[in-house]
């Protein structure tokens, strides 16, 4: 069994498909990208951050963890101004940054996505707004949807003190506004190294649009991005494997 086959089997085991799987497969043939039939999580309309970075020339990086990296990567690959979104692991050591090992929940890693972006096109604050609004549910502690364990925690891996302050300010702002039914449990970690995941995890949403887990959990996130953030949405995703081949 290949790595991706093992991963697929593990995801499906976690998610109780039963009759729901049949329904999803039936819906898969109809306009998946335009009108996902079923959504695991509803997006939440939230205000933009009161504190943000000042746009500067060049590129910057942001690292977010919010459950399975397939969906988080898929969302940010469709954000204008993002030049790269790579699935990987952050929070632990290099030697244990391997999917099967991270999956034990004992390595300190979280499945994360490293985003390279142009601050003149999209700011760190705007990326945070997408992260909290459509990319994941920030009120779920050490799980996201069907995935359980600290490797699926909601975490912002700040690249600088400035990013940490912006994220802290935004979390406080959202909690005060009570835009979510429960408090935000997103943690902040700084000074942690990001390690890219195996190739078979990269671009998974784009390459597997009829895969049941993607149909139910992740395609709706991309549609929500398009609906709630039309000015930030890019129809063509920025793909990792395509960039590696160029």
Short mmCIF file of C-alpha atoms in Angstrom, two decimals, residues 41 66-68 135-140 142-149 152-154 213 217 221:
data_model
loop_
_atom_site.label_atom_id
_atom_site.label_comp_id
_atom_site.label_asym_id
_atom_site.label_seq_id
_atom_site.Cartn_x
_atom_site.Cartn_y
_atom_site.Cartn_z
CA UNK A 41 -18.42 23.46 8.78
CA UNK A 66 -6.01 24.22 11.57
CA UNK A 67 -6.70 20.52 11.30
CA UNK A 68 -5.85 18.43 8.26
CA UNK A 135 -10.08 27.72 6.69
CA UNK A 136 -10.98 26.05 10.00
CA UNK A 137 -12.96 26.30 13.23
CA UNK A 138 -10.80 28.04 15.85
CA UNK A 139 -13.01 26.95 18.76
CA UNK A 140 -12.18 23.23 18.52
CA UNK A 142 -7.00 19.57 19.67
CA UNK A 143 -9.31 18.40 16.94
CA UNK A 144 -10.90 19.57 13.71
CA UNK A 145 -13.96 17.85 12.37
CA UNK A 146 -13.31 14.09 12.26
CA UNK A 147 -9.59 14.41 13.05
CA UNK A 148 -8.56 14.07 16.69
CA UNK A 149 -5.28 14.75 18.45
CA UNK A 152 -4.73 18.79 14.47
CA UNK A 153 -4.66 21.72 16.89
CA UNK A 154 -5.44 25.30 15.93
CA UNK A 213 -13.07 13.57 2.73
CA UNK A 217 -14.76 18.77 4.62
CA UNK A 221 -14.13 25.96 2.40
#
